[in-house]
């Protein structure tokens, strides 16, 4: 039942619940069940974000809407919760957490959210000397402090605005300036999420360095244990790895017969319904355009029969032409046209590369015969002589008035 409930939840509800678990796990120690539940929620969020196509590599942070900015933090939250999982194979947990952190940092770099100092350090291959590393950590710590203080200021401004709005609503029943207040709230919310992402970036860089050092230490300890141990121990480890690999390949081959990758959502309207919780990802959806209906309410939804109803149905019509298909249908139509064009070009290329094109058209039989050429020349010469002796219109002079 829990899995069904998780699949039926909307994306904002999933993210908010996972974010609460992450904040609790960051402030204090929690049970492993809670951590695993938070990881499951974040994995579900990640799948929905990918399927809905909320982000594109062609966009920057200015192109992303305020409501979708928070979903950039999903890989970071998942990396931090994954790092808190207690398993015997600690190196495997570290590798999964590192992969999510690198994914988060690379995506933020694509969205132009990473500071220039971090980009320069990464391009130079990292700070080598102790002084460079110390200066980098100090600069990163200052950025984190500035982000934390900015978040506190934004929170205080929001609370003050809420108190003043309540006081104004109690004192005067007339509501004024609602648009300005909503605009300010939207700008503050966007600034708060951008600051939260900036703070998460600084923590992600620190956590990635710490996980790399921990992985190096554990790898060195494991190699020393393998070197000091007997050959039988190493053979047992190799047998276990071989058995795990064979089991994984066997299960993957068995799943390949009945598993099928989920088709991406290409309808913007359906994607918005899934985000806002009005529909689920598992529901089937067809690309059917629902045109806007104008006119009197008594005639909407049925075909007019009499002349009077036809004239009445044309009332309150828009001054522009209504679309005949949706954006998704137009995109699918253009994609089919492009596929047909590519297939036609491939056929033309095959014909061009064929032996018929390279050898050239074969000469017709008798085309090089000299007798046929002489006969054709004589015929053309006789026709020219006849045209010289009989100019155009010479036989119609009696039909003219002055002939």
Phi, psi and omega in degrees: 000325181296322180293321179295319180295320180295322179289331181277347181288150177281165183296315177299322180293318177299315182294319182294319179293318178294324180293323177296317179297321180295318179294322178293318180292332179284328183275329183210173178279138180232169179290158179292333178295320179293319179296316179295323177296319177297321177296320178296318178297317181291324176296320176296319176300316182297318178296319180292321178297318179293319183289325180282344179064047182289333183237151178226147179290346178275356183262166171237182182296333179286337181275344182276136180289159182296325181292336183259355182297324185294336183286352173294335184279356184301311178298326180292313178299320180294323179294317181292320179289324178296324180294337181272358179287133180263113178224160178292320179272084184292327182295323178297317178297319180296320180294320178295317179295319178297320180297319179291322178295318178295323177297316179296316182292317180294322178293319177296325176294323176294323179279006179062044179251348181277134178298154182296328181296320180291322180294318179296320180294319181291324179289329179278358179087018178089159180282126184269313184281162180295322181294320178295318178296321180294317179295322179294317180293323178295316179297320179293320178296321178295320178295322178294319178298316179297320179293319178296316178295324178294321177296322177296318178297317179295323178294318179294319177298320179294320178293319178296318179295323178295319178294319179292324178294319177295318180295319179293325179291326179285326183281316182237125179289340182279126181268122181230147175073028180292324180295319179296320181295317180294322177296318178296319179297319179296318179294320179294321179296318179296316179296324179294318180291321178296321177292322177297320178294320178298318177295319179295326178297314178300317178293325180295319178297316179296316181294323179296319177296320180294318179293324177297317178295319180295321179295320178298318180295315181293323178294320178295319179295319180294319178296321179293321177296321179292324179289321181282335182284178180276170179290332179296322179297316179295324178293324177296318179297317179296321178296320179295318179295319179296318180296319179295318180295317179295320178296319181295315180295322179294317178294320180296320178293325178288324180285335185296339183284328185241353177271146181217131180297142181292137180286139180290153178277120181251359181260120183293323181295315179294323177297319177295322177296322179292320180296317183274002174087007180278346179211163179249161183293328184287347181290145176280147182215136177249150179279083178244124182279126177259102183289153176286134183253125179244163177119182179297147182295333181288340183253354181285129177097359178216158182277130177290139182256313182273167179295325180297317179291324177297318179292320181292329180291341180274002179282146178061036176275149180291158181278357181243164179283134180282148180290145179265348177209161179279171179295322179295317179296320178296320178295319178294322178295316178296325179293319177295319177298319179294321178296318178297320179296319179294320178296319179296319178295324178295320177296318179296321178295321178295319178294323180293327181272359182284169182289331180298319181289322183289320182284337182086160180294137180287147180287142180289151180292132179085003183288331179268009181288129183290327182296318178297322178295318180295319180296320180294320178295319178297320180294316180294324180292320178297322179293322177294319178298317181297320179293328178291321180284334182236086178295165185290130178083011183289331182271004184246022184289331181289342180277345180280154182298326183261012185286000000 
